[in-house]
Amino acid sequence: GESVGLHLPTLSVQEGDNSIINCAYSNSASDYFIWYKQESGKGPQFIIDIRSNMDKRQGQRVTVLLNKTVKHLSLQIAATQPGDSAVYFCAENMGSGGSNYKLTFGKGTLLTVNP
Amino acid sequence: KAGVTQTPRYLIKTRGQQVTLSCSPISGHRSVSWYQQTPGQGLQFLFEYFSETQRNKGNFPGRFSGRQFSNSRSEMNVSTLELGDSALYLCASSPVRASGRSVLYEQYFGPGTRLTVT
């Protein structure tokens, strides 16, 4: 499959464990954040989003935490499964609002789930 | 619904040439965005098209351009190719609210076009 990046931070977990992937963002004015999952040979896939007026949002097996004080975003995956193995990206929206947007992506973290 | 399709999937060009990549969005999606993905720089936003107009733009030189047709299909062009343009080029489509705001959480990516410049 396609290699999405070299020298990525990596996280290796055992199947069934919880995973926490971290991301530092750059612009304190960013108002919207998204986590994406990218499997080998595929384009990024939306996982979960959060607006800057929230500090936590939960989805199915995933939780995103936002700490605006230190400009930090994290993705927690509960009961990690082999199918969760992929590169995970955070993205921040640095647009001026309305129809203007400009997504800036983090470098990504490679998650490997060991059976 | 069919997903976002991109053609060609793989392309090899030489320095100085130009290239055109094509993207067909999901039916009903009127916003099309382009991204460049490289090992060194990661995923970077190129530009977004809506209603046949470039609405948002990233920080890329003028050699990178695009257009959108009335059926929302989009093409991206890179002129005077450089070795550093070798990358995976991703297209994504999303619906647009009546307000004009793109629904980013419903943005779907295609599989990409792998461009190699020699």
mmCIF file with all atom_site columns, N, CA and C in Angstrom, chain A residues 10-81:
data_model
loop_
_atom_site.group_PDB
_atom_site.id
_atom_site.type_symbol
_atom_site.label_atom_id
_atom_site.label_alt_id
_atom_site.label_comp_id
_atom_site.label_asym_id
_atom_site.label_entity_id
_atom_site.label_seq_id
_atom_site.pdbx_PDB_ins_code
_atom_site.Cartn_x
_atom_site.Cartn_y
_atom_site.Cartn_z
_atom_site.occupancy
_atom_site.B_iso_or_equiv
_atom_site.pdbx_formal_charge
_atom_site.auth_seq_id
_atom_site.auth_comp_id
_atom_site.auth_asym_id
_atom_site.auth_atom_id
_atom_site.pdbx_PDB_model_num
ATOM 1   N N  . THR A 1 10 ? 5.199   6.947  16.550 1.00 0.00 ? 10 THR A N  1
ATOM 2   C CA . THR A 1 10 ? 4.482   5.677  16.504 1.00 0.00 ? 10 THR A CA 1
ATOM 3   C C  . THR A 1 10 ? 3.961   5.310  17.877 1.00 0.00 ? 10 THR A C  1
ATOM 4   N N  . LEU A 1 11 ? 2.864   4.597  17.893 1.00 0.00 ? 11 LEU A N  1
ATOM 5   C CA . LEU A 1 11 ? 2.262   4.097  19.108 1.00 0.00 ? 11 LEU A CA 1
ATOM 6   C C  . LEU A 1 11 ? 1.899   2.644  18.854 1.00 0.00 ? 11 LEU A C  1
ATOM 7   N N  . SER A 1 12 ? 2.400   1.778  19.692 1.00 0.00 ? 12 SER A N  1
ATOM 8   C CA . SER A 1 12 ? 2.116   0.360  19.557 1.00 0.00 ? 12 SER A CA 1
ATOM 9   C C  . SER A 1 12 ? 1.357   -0.108 20.792 1.00 0.00 ? 12 SER A C  1
ATOM 10  N N  . VAL A 1 13 ? 0.191   -0.716 20.597 1.00 0.00 ? 13 VAL A N  1
ATOM 11  C CA . VAL A 1 13 ? -0.631  -1.152 21.724 1.00 0.00 ? 13 VAL A CA 1
ATOM 12  C C  . VAL A 1 13 ? -1.085  -2.583 21.503 1.00 0.00 ? 13 VAL A C  1
ATOM 13  N N  . GLN A 1 14 ? -1.517  -3.208 22.580 1.00 0.00 ? 14 GLN A N  1
ATOM 14  C CA . GLN A 1 14 ? -2.074  -4.541 22.494 1.00 0.00 ? 14 GLN A CA 1
ATOM 15  C C  . GLN A 1 14 ? -3.574  -4.453 22.226 1.00 0.00 ? 14 GLN A C  1
ATOM 16  N N  . GLU A 1 15 ? -4.069  -5.390 21.471 1.00 0.00 ? 15 GLU A N  1
ATOM 17  C CA . GLU A 1 15 ? -5.498  -5.456 21.201 1.00 0.00 ? 15 GLU A CA 1
ATOM 18  C C  . GLU A 1 15 ? -6.275  -5.450 22.521 1.00 0.00 ? 15 GLU A C  1
ATOM 19  N N  . GLY A 1 16 ? -7.304  -4.612 22.576 1.00 0.00 ? 16 GLY A N  1
ATOM 20  C CA . GLY A 1 16 ? -8.117  -4.529 23.779 1.00 0.00 ? 16 GLY A CA 1
ATOM 21  C C  . GLY A 1 16 ? -7.718  -3.393 24.705 1.00 0.00 ? 16 GLY A C  1
ATOM 22  N N  . ASP A 1 17 ? -6.481  -2.908 24.555 1.00 0.00 ? 17 ASP A N  1
ATOM 23  C CA . ASP A 1 17 ? -6.047  -1.767 25.372 1.00 0.00 ? 17 ASP A CA 1
ATOM 24  C C  . ASP A 1 17 ? -6.682  -0.482 24.856 1.00 0.00 ? 17 ASP A C  1
ATOM 25  N N  . ASN A 1 18 ? -6.616  0.552  25.671 1.00 0.00 ? 18 ASN A N  1
ATOM 26  C CA . ASN A 1 18 ? -7.027  1.885  25.218 1.00 0.00 ? 18 ASN A CA 1
ATOM 27  C C  . ASN A 1 18 ? -5.818  2.599  24.624 1.00 0.00 ? 18 ASN A C  1
ATOM 28  N N  . SER A 1 19 ? -6.065  3.389  23.584 1.00 0.00 ? 19 SER A N  1
ATOM 29  C CA . SER A 1 19 ? -4.999  4.151  22.933 1.00 0.00 ? 19 SER A CA 1
ATOM 30  C C  . SER A 1 19 ? -5.258  5.639  23.111 1.00 0.00 ? 19 SER A C  1
ATOM 31  N N  . ILE A 1 20 ? -4.178  6.369  23.297 1.00 0.00 ? 20 ILE A N  1
ATOM 32  C CA . ILE A 1 20 ? -4.283  7.831  23.361 1.00 0.00 ? 20 ILE A CA 1
ATOM 33  C C  . ILE A 1 20 ? -3.277  8.418  22.376 1.00 0.00 ? 20 ILE A C  1
ATOM 34  N N  . ILE A 1 21 ? -3.795  9.171  21.428 1.00 0.00 ? 21 ILE A N  1
ATOM 35  C CA . ILE A 1 21 ? -2.956  9.819  20.418 1.00 0.00 ? 21 ILE A CA 1
ATOM 36  C C  . ILE A 1 21 ? -3.032  11.317 20.646 1.00 0.00 ? 21 ILE A C  1
ATOM 37  N N  . ASN A 1 22 ? -1.883  11.951 20.686 1.00 0.00 ? 22 ASN A N  1
ATOM 38  C CA . ASN A 1 22 ? -1.817  13.369 21.016 1.00 0.00 ? 22 ASN A CA 1
ATOM 39  C C  . ASN A 1 22 ? -1.454  14.228 19.817 1.00 0.00 ? 22 ASN A C  1
ATOM 40  N N  . CYS A 1 23 ? -1.862  15.479 19.898 1.00 0.00 ? 23 CYS A N  1
ATOM 41  C CA . CYS A 1 23 ? -1.598  16.423 18.812 1.00 0.00 ? 23 CYS A CA 1
ATOM 42  C C  . CYS A 1 23 ? -1.509  17.826 19.402 1.00 0.00 ? 23 CYS A C  1
ATOM 43  N N  . ALA A 1 24 ? -0.458  18.544 19.012 1.00 0.00 ? 24 ALA A N  1
ATOM 44  C CA . ALA A 1 24 ? -0.334  19.943 19.386 1.00 0.00 ? 24 ALA A CA 1
ATOM 45  C C  . ALA A 1 24 ? -0.718  20.780 18.181 1.00 0.00 ? 24 ALA A C  1
ATOM 46  N N  . TYR A 1 25 ? -1.598  21.742 18.361 1.00 0.00 ? 25 TYR A N  1
ATOM 47  C CA . TYR A 1 25 ? -1.961  22.582 17.229 1.00 0.00 ? 25 TYR A CA 1
ATOM 48  C C  . TYR A 1 25 ? -1.316  23.959 17.379 1.00 0.00 ? 25 TYR A C  1
ATOM 49  N N  . SER A 1 26 ? -1.388  24.724 16.295 1.00 0.00 ? 26 SER A N  1
ATOM 50  C CA . SER A 1 26 ? -0.516  25.903 16.246 1.00 0.00 ? 26 SER A CA 1
ATOM 51  C C  . SER A 1 26 ? -1.219  27.241 16.472 1.00 0.00 ? 26 SER A C  1
ATOM 52  N N  . ASN A 1 27 ? -2.498  27.328 16.121 1.00 0.00 ? 27 ASN A N  1
ATOM 53  C CA . ASN A 1 27 ? -3.145  28.635 16.118 1.00 0.00 ? 27 ASN A CA 1
ATOM 54  C C  . ASN A 1 27 ? -4.212  28.724 17.205 1.00 0.00 ? 27 ASN A C  1
ATOM 55  N N  . SER A 1 28 ? -4.004  29.618 18.144 1.00 0.00 ? 28 SER A N  1
ATOM 56  C CA . SER A 1 28 ? -4.965  29.749 19.240 1.00 0.00 ? 28 SER A CA 1
ATOM 57  C C  . SER A 1 28 ? -6.332  30.234 18.759 1.00 0.00 ? 28 SER A C  1
ATOM 58  N N  . ALA A 1 29 ? -6.396  30.766 17.542 1.00 0.00 ? 29 ALA A N  1
ATOM 59  C CA . ALA A 1 29 ? -7.669  31.239 16.994 1.00 0.00 ? 29 ALA A CA 1
ATOM 60  C C  . ALA A 1 29 ? -8.429  30.158 16.229 1.00 0.00 ? 29 ALA A C  1
ATOM 61  N N  . SER A 1 30 ? -7.842  28.985 16.094 1.00 0.00 ? 30 SER A N  1
ATOM 62  C CA . SER A 1 30 ? -8.542  27.900 15.383 1.00 0.00 ? 30 SER A CA 1
ATOM 63  C C  . SER A 1 30 ? -9.830  27.562 16.108 1.00 0.00 ? 30 SER A C  1
ATOM 64  N N  . ASP A 1 31 ? -10.882 27.374 15.346 1.00 0.00 ? 31 ASP A N  1
ATOM 65  C CA . ASP A 1 31 ? -12.206 27.214 15.960 1.00 0.00 ? 31 ASP A CA 1
ATOM 66  C C  . ASP A 1 31 ? -12.821 25.831 15.770 1.00 0.00 ? 31 ASP A C  1
ATOM 67  N N  . TYR A 1 32 ? -12.101 24.974 15.058 1.00 0.00 ? 32 TYR A N  1
ATOM 68  C CA . TYR A 1 32 ? -12.709 23.688 14.730 1.00 0.00 ? 32 TYR A CA 1
ATOM 69  C C  . TYR A 1 32 ? -11.602 22.686 14.491 1.00 0.00 ? 32 TYR A C  1
ATOM 70  N N  . PHE A 1 33 ? -11.775 21.479 14.987 1.00 0.00 ? 33 PHE A N  1
ATOM 71  C CA . PHE A 1 33 ? -10.716 20.469 14.914 1.00 0.00 ? 33 PHE A CA 1
ATOM 72  C C  . PHE A 1 33 ? -11.313 19.133 14.493 1.00 0.00 ? 33 PHE A C  1
ATOM 73  N N  . ILE A 1 34 ? -10.530 18.407 13.717 1.00 0.00 ? 34 ILE A N  1
ATOM 74  C CA . ILE A 1 34 ? -10.993 17.113 13.211 1.00 0.00 ? 34 ILE A CA 1
ATOM 75  C C  . ILE A 1 34 ? -9.881  16.087 13.400 1.00 0.00 ? 34 ILE A C  1
ATOM 76  N N  . TRP A 1 35 ? -10.264 14.874 13.710 1.00 0.00 ? 35 TRP A N  1
ATOM 77  C CA . TRP A 1 35 ? -9.341  13.736 13.683 1.00 0.00 ? 35 TRP A CA 1
ATOM 78  C C  . TRP A 1 35 ? -9.680  12.869 12.478 1.00 0.00 ? 35 TRP A C  1
ATOM 79  N N  . TYR A 1 36 ? -8.607  12.492 11.757 1.00 0.00 ? 36 TYR A N  1
ATOM 80  C CA . TYR A 1 36 ? -8.756  11.609 10.606 1.00 0.00 ? 36 TYR A CA 1
ATOM 81  C C  . TYR A 1 36 ? -7.942  10.334 10.818 1.00 0.00 ? 36 TYR A C  1
ATOM 82  N N  . LYS A 1 37 ? -8.395  9.279  10.157 1.00 0.00 ? 37 LYS A N  1
ATOM 83  C CA . LYS A 1 37 ? -7.679  8.006  10.141 1.00 0.00 ? 37 LYS A CA 1
ATOM 84  C C  . LYS A 1 37 ? -7.319  7.713  8.697  1.00 0.00 ? 37 LYS A C  1
ATOM 85  N N  . GLN A 1 38 ? -6.067  7.327  8.452  1.00 0.00 ? 38 GLN A N  1
ATOM 86  C CA . GLN A 1 38 ? -5.667  6.989  7.091  1.00 0.00 ? 38 GLN A CA 1
ATOM 87  C C  . GLN A 1 38 ? -5.025  5.614  7.070  1.00 0.00 ? 38 GLN A C  1
ATOM 88  N N  . GLU A 1 39 ? -5.678  4.703  6.393  1.00 0.00 ? 39 GLU A N  1
ATOM 89  C CA . GLU A 1 39 ? -5.140  3.361  6.218  1.00 0.00 ? 39 GLU A CA 1
ATOM 90  C C  . GLU A 1 39 ? -4.291  3.327  4.954  1.00 0.00 ? 39 GLU A C  1
ATOM 91  N N  . SER A 1 40 ? -3.407  2.383  4.902  1.00 0.00 ? 40 SER A N  1
ATOM 92  C CA . SER A 1 40 ? -2.483  2.278  3.784  1.00 0.00 ? 40 SER A CA 1
ATOM 93  C C  . SER A 1 40 ? -3.240  2.172  2.460  1.00 0.00 ? 40 SER A C  1
ATOM 94  N N  . GLY A 1 41 ? -2.891  3.032  1.518  1.00 0.00 ? 41 GLY A N  1
ATOM 95  C CA . GLY A 1 41 ? -3.498  2.988  0.198  1.00 0.00 ? 41 GLY A CA 1
ATOM 96  C C  . GLY A 1 41 ? -4.828  3.702  0.082  1.00 0.00 ? 41 GLY A C  1
ATOM 97  N N  . LYS A 1 42 ? -5.224  4.366  1.148  1.00 0.00 ? 42 LYS A N  1
ATOM 98  C CA . LYS A 1 42 ? -6.524  5.048  1.125  1.00 0.00 ? 42 LYS A CA 1
ATOM 99  C C  . LYS A 1 42 ? -6.374  6.507  1.506  1.00 0.00 ? 42 LYS A C  1
ATOM 100 N N  . GLY A 1 43 ? -7.394  7.295  1.203  1.00 0.00 ? 43 GLY A N  1
ATOM 101 C CA . GLY A 1 43 ? -7.425  8.671  1.641  1.00 0.00 ? 43 GLY A CA 1
ATOM 102 C C  . GLY A 1 43 ? -7.853  8.749  3.102  1.00 0.00 ? 43 GLY A C  1
ATOM 103 N N  . PRO A 1 44 ? -7.619  9.891  3.742  1.00 0.00 ? 44 PRO A N  1
ATOM 104 C CA . PRO A 1 44 ? -8.038  10.067 5.136  1.00 0.00 ? 44 PRO A CA 1
ATOM 105 C C  . PRO A 1 44 ? -9.547  9.885  5.297  1.00 0.00 ? 44 PRO A C  1
ATOM 106 N N  . GLN A 1 45 ? -9.927  9.397  6.454  1.00 0.00 ? 45 GLN A N  1
ATOM 107 C CA . GLN A 1 45 ? -11.328 9.148  6.765  1.00 0.00 ? 45 GLN A CA 1
ATOM 108 C C  . GLN A 1 45 ? -11.677 9.884  8.048  1.00 0.00 ? 45 GLN A C  1
ATOM 109 N N  . PHE A 1 46 ? -12.759 10.648 8.036  1.00 0.00 ? 46 PHE A N  1
ATOM 110 C CA . PHE A 1 46 ? -13.199 11.397 9.216  1.00 0.00 ? 46 PHE A CA 1
ATOM 111 C C  . PHE A 1 46 ? -13.508 10.445 10.373 1.00 0.00 ? 46 PHE A C  1
ATOM 112 N N  . ILE A 1 47 ? -13.035 10.821 11.571 1.00 0.00 ? 47 ILE A N  1
ATOM 113 C CA . ILE A 1 47 ? -13.357 10.030 12.768 1.00 0.00 ? 47 ILE A CA 1
ATOM 114 C C  . ILE A 1 47 ? -14.291 10.813 13.673 1.00 0.00 ? 47 ILE A C  1
ATOM 115 N N  . ILE A 1 48 ? -13.854 11.998 14.086 1.00 0.00 ? 48 ILE A N  1
ATOM 116 C CA . ILE A 1 48 ? -14.621 12.782 15.035 1.00 0.00 ? 48 ILE A CA 1
ATOM 117 C C  . ILE A 1 48 ? -14.153 14.222 14.966 1.00 0.00 ? 48 ILE A C  1
ATOM 118 N N  . ASP A 1 49 ? -15.027 15.150 15.318 1.00 0.00 ? 49 ASP A N  1
ATOM 119 C CA . ASP A 1 49 ? -14.653 16.559 15.307 1.00 0.00 ? 49 ASP A CA 1
ATOM 120 C C  . ASP A 1 49 ? -15.033 17.200 16.638 1.00 0.00 ? 49 ASP A C  1
ATOM 121 N N  . ILE A 1 50 ? -14.525 18.411 16.844 1.00 0.00 ? 50 ILE A N  1
ATOM 122 C CA . ILE A 1 50 ? -14.869 19.153 18.055 1.00 0.00 ? 50 ILE A CA 1
ATOM 123 C C  . ILE A 1 50 ? -14.719 20.641 17.775 1.00 0.00 ? 50 ILE A C  1
ATOM 124 N N  . ARG A 1 51 ? -15.614 21.433 18.294 1.00 0.00 ? 51 ARG A N  1
ATOM 125 C CA . ARG A 1 51 ? -15.537 22.877 18.139 1.00 0.00 ? 51 ARG A CA 1
ATOM 126 C C  . ARG A 1 51 ? -14.782 23.464 19.331 1.00 0.00 ? 51 ARG A C  1
ATOM 127 N N  . SER A 1 52 ? -14.282 24.657 19.137 1.00 0.00 ? 52 SER A N  1
ATOM 128 C CA . SER A 1 52 ? -13.437 25.255 20.175 1.00 0.00 ? 52 SER A CA 1
ATOM 129 C C  . SER A 1 52 ? -14.214 25.642 21.425 1.00 0.00 ? 52 SER A C  1
ATOM 130 N N  . ASN A 1 53 ? -15.541 25.653 21.364 1.00 0.00 ? 53 ASN A N  1
ATOM 131 C CA . ASN A 1 53 ? -16.316 25.988 22.561 1.00 0.00 ? 53 ASN A CA 1
ATOM 132 C C  . ASN A 1 53 ? -16.618 24.742 23.413 1.00 0.00 ? 53 ASN A C  1
ATOM 133 N N  . MET A 1 54 ? -15.998 23.625 23.038 1.00 0.00 ? 54 MET A N  1
ATOM 134 C CA . MET A 1 54 ? -16.166 22.389 23.791 1.00 0.00 ? 54 MET A CA 1
ATOM 135 C C  . MET A 1 54 ? -14.796 21.914 24.250 1.00 0.00 ? 54 MET A C  1
ATOM 136 N N  . ASP A 1 55 ? -14.759 21.074 25.293 1.00 0.00 ? 55 ASP A N  1
ATOM 137 C CA . ASP A 1 55 ? -13.477 20.502 25.690 1.00 0.00 ? 55 ASP A CA 1
ATOM 138 C C  . ASP A 1 55 ? -13.472 18.977 25.594 1.00 0.00 ? 55 ASP A C  1
ATOM 139 N N  . LYS A 1 56 ? -14.635 18.407 25.283 1.00 0.00 ? 56 LYS A N  1
ATOM 140 C CA . LYS A 1 56 ? -14.702 16.949 25.162 1.00 0.00 ? 56 LYS A CA 1
ATOM 141 C C  . LYS A 1 56 ? -15.866 16.581 24.262 1.00 0.00 ? 56 LYS A C  1
ATOM 142 N N  . ARG A 1 57 ? -15.631 15.543 23.460 1.00 0.00 ? 57 ARG A N  1
ATOM 143 C CA . ARG A 1 57 ? -16.715 15.029 22.632 1.00 0.00 ? 57 ARG A CA 1
ATOM 144 C C  . ARG A 1 57 ? -16.516 13.533 22.481 1.00 0.00 ? 57 ARG A C  1
ATOM 145 N N  . GLN A 1 58 ? -17.597 12.793 22.579 1.00 0.00 ? 58 GLN A N  1
ATOM 146 C CA . GLN A 1 58 ? -17.494 11.333 22.505 1.00 0.00 ? 58 GLN A CA 1
ATOM 147 C C  . GLN A 1 58 ? -18.220 10.803 21.287 1.00 0.00 ? 58 GLN A C  1
ATOM 148 N N  . GLY A 1 59 ? -17.601 9.779  20.690 1.00 0.00 ? 59 GLY A N  1
ATOM 149 C CA . GLY A 1 59 ? -18.236 9.070  19.598 1.00 0.00 ? 59 GLY A CA 1
ATOM 150 C C  . GLY A 1 59 ? -18.279 7.596  19.950 1.00 0.00 ? 59 GLY A C  1
ATOM 151 N N  . GLN A 1 60 ? -18.379 6.781  18.935 1.00 0.00 ? 60 GLN A N  1
ATOM 152 C CA . GLN A 1 60 ? -18.393 5.352  19.188 1.00 0.00 ? 60 GLN A CA 1
ATOM 153 C C  . GLN A 1 60 ? -16.962 4.871  19.388 1.00 0.00 ? 60 GLN A C  1
ATOM 154 N N  . ARG A 1 61 ? -16.630 4.492  20.580 1.00 0.00 ? 61 ARG A N  1
ATOM 155 C CA . ARG A 1 61 ? -15.290 4.018  20.994 1.00 0.00 ? 61 ARG A CA 1
ATOM 156 C C  . ARG A 1 61 ? -14.223 5.095  20.929 1.00 0.00 ? 61 ARG A C  1
ATOM 157 N N  . VAL A 1 62 ? -14.546 6.295  20.508 1.00 0.00 ? 62 VAL A N  1
ATOM 158 C CA . VAL A 1 62 ? -13.557 7.369  20.448 1.00 0.00 ? 62 VAL A CA 1
ATOM 159 C C  . VAL A 1 62 ? -14.015 8.574  21.246 1.00 0.00 ? 62 VAL A C  1
ATOM 160 N N  . THR A 1 63 ? -13.025 9.258  21.816 1.00 0.00 ? 63 THR A N  1
ATOM 161 C CA . THR A 1 63 ? -13.266 10.489 22.566 1.00 0.00 ? 63 THR A CA 1
ATOM 162 C C  . THR A 1 63 ? -12.189 11.484 22.168 1.00 0.00 ? 63 THR A C  1
ATOM 163 N N  . VAL A 1 64 ? -12.582 12.713 21.914 1.00 0.00 ? 64 VAL A N  1
ATOM 164 C CA . VAL A 1 64 ? -11.606 13.752 21.633 1.00 0.00 ? 64 VAL A CA 1
ATOM 165 C C  . VAL A 1 64 ? -11.633 14.749 22.784 1.00 0.00 ? 64 VAL A C  1
ATOM 166 N N  . LEU A 1 65 ? -10.450 15.125 23.239 1.00 0.00 ? 65 LEU A N  1
ATOM 167 C CA . LEU A 1 65 ? -10.294 16.103 24.301 1.00 0.00 ? 65 LEU A CA 1
ATOM 168 C C  . LEU A 1 65 ? -9.553  17.301 23.754 1.00 0.00 ? 65 LEU A C  1
ATOM 169 N N  . LEU A 1 66 ? -10.023 18.479 24.101 1.00 0.00 ? 66 LEU A N  1
ATOM 170 C CA . LEU A 1 66 ? -9.410  19.711 23.627 1.00 0.00 ? 66 LEU A CA 1
ATOM 171 C C  . LEU A 1 66 ? -8.981  20.560 24.822 1.00 0.00 ? 66 LEU A C  1
ATOM 172 N N  . ASN A 1 67 ? -7.728  20.923 24.871 1.00 0.00 ? 67 ASN A N  1
ATOM 173 C CA . ASN A 1 67 ? -7.203  21.798 25.907 1.00 0.00 ? 67 ASN A CA 1
ATOM 174 C C  . ASN A 1 67 ? -6.677  23.053 25.225 1.00 0.00 ? 67 ASN A C  1
ATOM 175 N N  . LYS A 1 68 ? -7.479  24.097 25.224 1.00 0.00 ? 68 LYS A N  1
ATOM 176 C CA . LYS A 1 68 ? -7.114  25.313 24.512 1.00 0.00 ? 68 LYS A CA 1
ATOM 177 C C  . LYS A 1 68 ? -6.004  26.077 25.227 1.00 0.00 ? 68 LYS A C  1
ATOM 178 N N  . THR A 1 69 ? -5.860  25.876 26.502 1.00 0.00 ? 69 THR A N  1
ATOM 179 C CA . THR A 1 69 ? -4.830  26.585 27.268 1.00 0.00 ? 69 THR A CA 1
ATOM 180 C C  . THR A 1 69 ? -3.438  26.247 26.757 1.00 0.00 ? 69 THR A C  1
ATOM 181 N N  . VAL A 1 70 ? -3.241  24.961 26.462 1.00 0.00 ? 70 VAL A N  1
ATOM 182 C CA . VAL A 1 70 ? -1.929  24.531 25.980 1.00 0.00 ? 70 VAL A CA 1
ATOM 183 C C  . VAL A 1 70 ? -1.963  24.119 24.517 1.00 0.00 ? 70 VAL A C  1
ATOM 184 N N  . LYS A 1 71 ? -3.067  24.410 23.843 1.00 0.00 ? 71 LYS A N  1
ATOM 185 C CA . LYS A 1 71 ? -3.237  24.091 22.416 1.00 0.00 ? 71 LYS A CA 1
ATOM 186 C C  . LYS A 1 71 ? -2.927  22.614 22.149 1.00 0.00 ? 71 LYS A C  1
ATOM 187 N N  . HIS A 1 72 ? -3.669  21.780 22.831 1.00 0.00 ? 72 HIS A N  1
ATOM 188 C CA . HIS A 1 72 ? -3.440  20.344 22.751 1.00 0.00 ? 72 HIS A CA 1
ATOM 189 C C  . HIS A 1 72 ? -4.757  19.617 22.497 1.00 0.00 ? 72 HIS A C  1
ATOM 190 N N  . LEU A 1 73 ? -4.655  18.633 21.645 1.00 0.00 ? 73 LEU A N  1
ATOM 191 C CA . LEU A 1 73 ? -5.804  17.817 21.242 1.00 0.00 ? 73 LEU A CA 1
ATOM 192 C C  . LEU A 1 73 ? -5.411  16.360 21.447 1.00 0.00 ? 73 LEU A C  1
ATOM 193 N N  . SER A 1 74 ? -6.330  15.547 21.928 1.00 0.00 ? 74 SER A N  1
ATOM 194 C CA . SER A 1 74 ? -6.025  14.124 22.024 1.00 0.00 ? 74 SER A CA 1
ATOM 195 C C  . SER A 1 74 ? -7.204  13.294 21.539 1.00 0.00 ? 74 SER A C  1
ATOM 196 N N  . LEU A 1 75 ? -6.866  12.133 21.045 1.00 0.00 ? 75 LEU A N  1
ATOM 197 C CA . LEU A 1 75 ? -7.873  11.160 20.588 1.00 0.00 ? 75 LEU A CA 1
ATOM 198 C C  . LEU A 1 75 ? -7.698  9.905  21.407 1.00 0.00 ? 75 LEU A C  1
ATOM 199 N N  . GLN A 1 76 ? -8.742  9.501  22.076 1.00 0.00 ? 76 GLN A N  1
ATOM 200 C CA . GLN A 1 76 ? -8.715  8.279  22.854 1.00 0.00 ? 76 GLN A CA 1
ATOM 201 C C  . GLN A 1 76 ? -9.557  7.231  22.135 1.00 0.00 ? 76 GLN A C  1
ATOM 202 N N  . ILE A 1 77 ? -8.977  6.062  21.941 1.00 0.00 ? 77 ILE A N  1
ATOM 203 C CA . ILE A 1 77 ? -9.688  4.947  21.312 1.00 0.00 ? 77 ILE A CA 1
ATOM 204 C C  . ILE A 1 77 ? -9.816  3.849  22.364 1.00 0.00 ? 77 ILE A C  1
ATOM 205 N N  . ALA A 1 78 ? -11.035 3.493  22.662 1.00 0.00 ? 78 ALA A N  1
ATOM 206 C CA . ALA A 1 78 ? -11.275 2.455  23.660 1.00 0.00 ? 78 ALA A CA 1
ATOM 207 C C  . ALA A 1 78 ? -11.225 1.070  23.021 1.00 0.00 ? 78 ALA A C  1
ATOM 208 N N  . ALA A 1 79 ? -10.723 0.110  23.786 1.00 0.00 ? 79 ALA A N  1
ATOM 209 C CA . ALA A 1 79 ? -10.707 -1.292 23.343 1.00 0.00 ? 79 ALA A CA 1
ATOM 210 C C  . ALA A 1 79 ? -10.183 -1.391 21.918 1.00 0.00 ? 79 ALA A C  1
ATOM 211 N N  . THR A 1 80 ? -8.931  -0.943 21.724 1.00 0.00 ? 80 THR A N  1
ATOM 212 C CA . THR A 1 80 ? -8.343  -0.865 20.390 1.00 0.00 ? 80 THR A CA 1
ATOM 213 C C  . THR A 1 80 ? -8.341  -2.227 19.702 1.00 0.00 ? 80 THR A C  1
ATOM 214 N N  . GLN A 1 81 ? -8.672  -2.205 18.424 1.00 0.00 ? 81 GLN A N  1
ATOM 215 C CA . GLN A 1 81 ? -8.777  -3.421 17.614 1.00 0.00 ? 81 GLN A CA 1
ATOM 216 C C  . GLN A 1 81 ? -7.745  -3.400 16.495 1.00 0.00 ? 81 GLN A C  1
#
